[in-house]
mmCIF file of C-alpha atoms (C1' of nucleotides) in Angstrom:
data_model
loop_
_atom_site.group_PDB
_atom_site.id
_atom_site.type_symbol
_atom_site.label_atom_id
_atom_site.label_comp_id
_atom_site.label_asym_id
_atom_site.label_seq_id
_atom_site.Cartn_x
_atom_site.Cartn_y
_atom_site.Cartn_z
ATOM 1 C CA MET A 21 28.407 -14.143 76.812
ATOM 2 C CA GLY A 22 24.896 -12.043 76.641
ATOM 3 C CA ARG A 23 23.090 -10.468 78.868
ATOM 4 C CA ALA A 24 20.901 -7.609 79.125
ATOM 5 C CA PRO A 25 22.679 -4.151 79.007
ATOM 6 C CA ALA A 26 23.241 -2.469 82.333
ATOM 7 C CA THR A 27 21.533 0.718 81.290
ATOM 8 C CA SER A 28 18.302 1.113 79.215
ATOM 9 C CA SER A 29 18.856 1.236 75.365
ATOM 10 C CA SER A 30 16.416 4.034 75.510
ATOM 11 C CA SER A 31 17.760 7.507 74.090
ATOM 12 C CA SER A 32 15.321 9.428 76.372
ATOM 13 C CA ARG A 33 16.599 11.240 79.244
ATOM 14 C CA SER A 34 15.046 9.101 82.022
ATOM 15 C CA SER A 35 14.727 5.372 81.308
ATOM 16 C CA SER A 36 11.673 3.031 81.862
ATOM 17 C CA SER A 37 13.495 1.611 85.177
ATOM 18 C CA GLY A 38 13.459 5.124 86.693
ATOM 19 C CA LEU A 39 17.140 5.973 86.073
ATOM 20 C CA LYS A 40 17.990 9.135 85.155
ATOM 21 C CA LYS A 41 20.426 9.913 82.104
ATOM 22 C CA GLY A 42 21.855 13.006 80.829
ATOM 23 C CA PRO A 43 23.816 15.980 82.501
ATOM 24 C CA TRP A 44 24.803 15.446 86.099
ATOM 25 C CA THR A 45 23.702 18.084 88.816
ATOM 26 C CA ALA A 46 25.505 19.944 91.393
ATOM 27 C CA GLU A 47 23.522 17.780 94.206
ATOM 28 C CA GLU A 48 24.089 14.544 92.310
ATOM 29 C CA ASP A 49 28.055 15.278 92.143
ATOM 30 C CA LEU A 50 27.760 16.212 95.954
ATOM 31 C CA LYS A 51 26.285 12.775 96.875
ATOM 32 C CA LEU A 52 28.754 10.683 94.665
ATOM 33 C CA ARG A 53 31.679 12.454 95.895
ATOM 34 C CA GLU A 54 30.587 12.093 99.710
ATOM 35 C CA TYR A 55 29.450 8.584 99.222
ATOM 36 C CA ILE A 56 32.804 7.531 97.553
ATOM 37 C CA GLU A 57 35.061 9.631 99.872
ATOM 38 C CA GLN A 58 33.313 7.986 103.082
ATOM 39 C CA HIS A 59 32.758 4.286 101.564
ATOM 40 C CA GLY A 60 34.987 4.006 98.372
ATOM 41 C CA ALA A 61 33.579 3.020 95.068
ATOM 42 C CA GLY A 62 33.466 -0.600 95.779
ATOM 43 C CA ASN A 63 30.686 -2.171 93.623
ATOM 44 C CA TRP A 64 29.511 0.202 91.024
ATOM 45 C CA ARG A 65 26.212 -1.642 90.129
ATOM 46 C CA THR A 66 25.141 -1.314 94.043
ATOM 47 C CA LEU A 67 26.767 1.870 94.846
ATOM 48 C CA PRO A 68 23.744 4.136 92.947
ATOM 49 C CA GLU A 69 21.275 2.728 95.526
ATOM 50 C CA ASN A 70 23.514 2.871 98.585
ATOM 51 C CA ALA A 71 24.346 6.448 97.471
ATOM 52 C CA GLY A 72 20.664 7.547 97.085
ATOM 53 C CA LEU A 73 21.402 8.237 93.155
ATOM 54 C CA GLN A 74 18.693 7.567 90.661
ATOM 55 C CA ARG A 75 21.440 6.375 88.404
ATOM 56 C CA CYS A 76 23.138 3.136 86.755
ATOM 57 C CA GLY A 77 26.439 2.162 88.312
ATOM 58 C CA LYS A 78 28.072 2.783 84.853
ATOM 59 C CA SER A 79 26.937 6.404 84.755
ATOM 60 C CA CYS A 80 28.400 6.982 88.418
ATOM 61 C CA ARG A 81 31.681 5.076 87.407
ATOM 62 C CA LEU A 82 31.924 7.335 84.314
ATOM 63 C CA ARG A 83 31.226 10.631 86.112
ATOM 64 C CA TRP A 84 33.785 9.792 88.904
ATOM 65 C CA THR A 85 36.550 8.624 86.713
ATOM 66 C CA ASN A 86 36.101 11.649 84.240
ATOM 67 C CA TYR A 87 35.242 14.406 86.317
ATOM 68 C CA LEU A 88 34.934 14.066 90.005
ATOM 69 C CA ARG A 89 38.308 12.131 90.808
ATOM 70 C CA PRO A 90 40.296 14.400 93.054
ATOM 71 C CA ASP A 91 43.541 14.089 90.780
ATOM 72 C CA ILE A 92 42.051 15.059 87.551
ATOM 73 C CA LYS A 93 43.855 18.080 86.197
ATOM 74 C CA ARG A 94 41.215 20.389 84.530
ATOM 75 C CA GLY A 95 41.759 23.080 81.793
ATOM 76 C CA ARG A 96 43.575 23.479 78.557
ATOM 77 C CA PHE A 97 46.086 21.106 77.396
ATOM 78 C CA SER A 98 49.819 22.475 77.346
ATOM 79 C CA PHE A 99 52.078 22.422 74.423
ATOM 80 C CA GLU A 100 54.009 19.531 76.278
ATOM 81 C CA GLU A 101 50.962 17.621 76.733
ATOM 82 C CA GLU A 102 49.954 18.017 73.129
ATOM 83 C CA GLU A 103 53.548 16.895 71.878
ATOM 84 C CA ALA A 104 53.408 13.890 74.427
ATOM 85 C CA ILE A 105 49.708 12.898 73.116
ATOM 86 C CA ILE A 106 50.970 12.957 69.421
ATOM 87 C CA GLN A 107 53.864 11.131 70.314
ATOM 88 C CA LEU A 108 52.334 8.418 72.143
ATOM 89 C CA HIS A 109 49.607 7.999 69.689
ATOM 90 C CA SER A 110 52.106 7.414 66.726
ATOM 91 C CA VAL A 111 53.344 4.468 68.968
ATOM 92 C CA LEU A 112 50.068 3.250 70.474
ATOM 93 C CA GLY A 113 47.497 4.398 68.254
ATOM 94 C CA ASN A 114 43.771 4.916 69.430
ATOM 95 C CA LYS A 115 44.657 3.272 73.107
ATOM 96 C CA TRP A 116 43.422 6.291 74.866
ATOM 97 C CA SER A 117 43.646 4.558 78.347
ATOM 98 C CA ALA A 118 47.187 3.736 77.779
ATOM 99 C CA ILE A 119 47.958 7.251 76.766
ATOM 100 C CA ALA A 120 46.010 8.483 79.426
ATOM 101 C CA ALA A 121 47.999 6.207 81.697
ATOM 102 C CA ARG A 122 51.398 8.292 80.621
ATOM 103 C CA LEU A 123 49.405 11.937 81.361
ATOM 104 C CA PRO A 124 48.855 12.175 85.012
ATOM 105 C CA GLY A 125 45.990 14.095 85.699
ATOM 106 C CA ARG A 126 44.239 13.417 82.469
ATOM 107 C CA THR A 127 41.374 11.232 81.381
ATOM 108 C CA ASP A 128 41.282 8.835 78.361
ATOM 109 C CA ASN A 129 37.657 10.669 77.419
ATOM 110 C CA GLU A 130 39.452 14.001 77.728
ATOM 111 C CA ILE A 131 42.410 12.915 75.836
ATOM 112 C CA LYS A 132 40.312 11.173 72.987
ATOM 113 C CA ASN A 133 38.145 14.560 72.684
ATOM 114 C CA TYR A 134 41.197 16.545 72.796
ATOM 115 C CA TRP A 135 42.554 14.363 69.859
ATOM 116 C CA ASN A 136 39.596 14.118 67.828
ATOM 117 C CA THR A 137 38.701 18.091 68.392
ATOM 118 C CA HIS A 138 42.298 19.608 67.901
ATOM 119 C CA ILE A 139 45.011 17.581 67.205
ATOM 120 C CA ARG A 140 43.548 15.624 64.324
ATOM 121 C CA LYS A 141 42.658 18.850 62.446
ATOM 122 C CA ARG A 142 46.082 20.083 63.269
ATOM 123 C CA LEU A 143 47.978 16.977 61.794
ATOM 124 C CA LEU A 144 45.534 17.436 58.732
ATOM 125 C CA ARG A 145 46.518 20.754 58.201
ATOM 126 C CA MET A 146 50.139 19.886 58.248
ATOM 127 C CA GLY A 147 49.459 17.267 55.765
ATOM 128 C CA LEU A 148 49.824 14.640 58.092
ATOM 129 C CA ASP A 149 47.721 11.329 58.005
ATOM 130 C CA PRO A 150 46.064 11.513 61.801
ATOM 131 C CA VAL A 151 46.035 7.692 61.687
ATOM 132 C CA THR A 152 49.586 6.775 60.444
ATOM 133 C CA HIS A 153 51.375 10.239 61.110
ATOM 134 C CA ALA A 154 52.695 10.046 57.667
ATOM 135 C CA PRO A 155 52.580 12.392 54.875
ATOM 136 C CA ARG A 156 49.026 12.256 53.131
ATOM 137 C CA LEU A 157 49.427 11.013 49.663
ATOM 138 C CA ASP A 158 46.446 13.153 48.756
ATOM 139 C CA HIS A 159 47.621 16.265 50.221
ATOM 140 C CA LEU A 160 51.130 15.922 48.534
ATOM 141 C CA LEU A 161 49.593 15.318 45.073
ATOM 142 C CA GLY A 162 47.283 18.413 45.715
ATOM 143 C CA SER A 163 44.179 16.943 44.155
ATOM 144 C CA THR A 164 41.867 13.948 44.074
ATOM 145 C CA SER A 165 41.739 13.786 40.242
ATOM 146 C CA GLN A 166 45.780 13.306 40.354
ATOM 147 C CA LEU A 167 45.376 10.657 43.026
ATOM 148 C CA SER A 168 43.051 8.601 40.775
ATOM 149 C CA ASN A 169 45.380 8.859 37.877
ATOM 150 C CA LEU A 170 48.126 7.591 40.207
ATOM 151 C CA SER A 171 45.788 4.701 40.981
ATOM 152 C CA ASN A 172 44.909 4.110 37.435
ATOM 153 C CA LEU A 173 48.600 3.800 36.829
ATOM 154 C CA LEU A 174 49.195 1.284 39.432
ATOM 155 C CA CYS A 175 46.434 -0.834 38.383
ATOM 156 C "C1'" DA B 10 20.161 41.592 67.464
ATOM 157 C "C1'" DA B 11 18.825 37.439 65.178
ATOM 158 C "C1'" DA B 12 19.840 33.449 62.675
ATOM 159 C "C1'" DC B 13 22.594 29.957 61.224
ATOM 160 C "C1'" DA B 14 27.042 27.228 61.062
ATOM 161 C "C1'" DA B 15 30.705 25.098 63.365
ATOM 162 C "C1'" DT B 16 33.064 23.455 67.503
ATOM 163 C "C1'" DT B 17 33.596 21.631 71.751
ATOM 164 C "C1'" DC B 18 32.955 17.975 75.254
ATOM 165 C "C1'" DA B 19 30.204 15.472 78.744
ATOM 166 C "C1'" DA B 20 27.830 11.471 78.546
ATOM 167 C "C1'" DC B 21 26.175 7.537 76.274
ATOM 168 C "C1'" DC B 22 26.124 2.890 74.110
ATOM 169 C "C1'" DG B 23 27.872 -1.399 72.701
ATOM 170 C "C1'" DC B 24 30.936 -4.627 73.058
ATOM 171 C "C1'" DA B 25 35.304 -7.518 75.048
ATOM 172 C "C1'" DG B 26 37.261 -9.828 78.264
ATOM 173 C "C1'" DG B 27 38.436 -10.908 83.207
ATOM 174 C "C1'" DA B 28 36.747 -13.401 87.626
ATOM 175 C "C1'" DC B 29 33.975 -16.618 89.416
ATOM 176 C "C1'" DA B 30 30.720 -19.981 90.384
ATOM 177 C "C1'" DT C 23 33.443 -26.044 80.197
ATOM 178 C "C1'" DT C 24 29.743 -22.782 80.352
ATOM 179 C "C1'" DG C 25 27.075 -18.839 81.657
ATOM 180 C "C1'" DT C 26 26.568 -14.704 84.455
ATOM 181 C "C1'" DC C 27 28.374 -10.481 86.653
ATOM 182 C "C1'" DC C 28 31.095 -6.717 86.478
ATOM 183 C "C1'" DT C 29 34.354 -3.422 84.924
ATOM 184 C "C1'" DG C 30 36.889 -0.871 81.347
ATOM 185 C "C1'" DC C 31 37.514 0.507 76.655
ATOM 186 C "C1'" DG C 32 36.685 3.102 72.015
ATOM 187 C "C1'" DG C 33 33.540 5.065 69.386
ATOM 188 C "C1'" DT C 34 29.681 7.938 69.013
ATOM 189 C "C1'" DT C 35 25.924 11.440 69.941
ATOM 190 C "C1'" DG C 36 23.701 15.602 70.851
ATOM 191 C "C1'" DA C 37 23.083 19.765 73.793
ATOM 192 C "C1'" DA C 38 25.462 23.917 75.086
ATOM 193 C "C1'" DT C 39 28.826 27.073 73.583
ATOM 194 C "C1'" DT C 40 31.236 30.052 70.288
ATOM 195 C "C1'" DG C 41 31.862 32.124 66.040
ATOM 196 C "C1'" DT C 42 30.360 34.148 61.679
ATOM 197 C "C1'" DT C 43 27.401 36.469 58.546
#
DNA sequence: AAACAATTCAACCGCAGGACA
DNA sequence: TTGTCCTGCGGTTGAATTGTT
């Protein structure tokens, strides 16, 4: 293994190699969409140059898979979808791509974001551990001091 | 209306692993 | 077997948006 990253490690919005970073413009979206519709994705590394984009292939692939793909279902998650995510997460854990594969039209990135911003908090409010889905011990005991007392007893 | 805090989510990074020469 | 290229994944960041005081 071991090679230079495909993209600049700089956090600036345009790398020293001349590649653009940050939010995509409508014009860039159009270029990428039209290119893939005509030629297919093919090689992501060479796609930006062929499509006339000042982006790295990785950025193009991410934009396509998470936003531009025609089969993506946008908008809020339904109650059924949310329940499905919780159920799948209890079995698969943080395997977001595996969960996304079972939810047509949803991307792993979208599910991961939704989990971290909505579902995780909902489970915590319900007194459930978002990792194990089991009732939280500290929540049941009501305070951290009681928890430390318990751990002292166990030692 | 303004300032500040909290939340959301698009986009990034680093790494793992498959394919291939 | 080893090194390189490429793709895909999970975790994280930070700008934009929304809510609260």
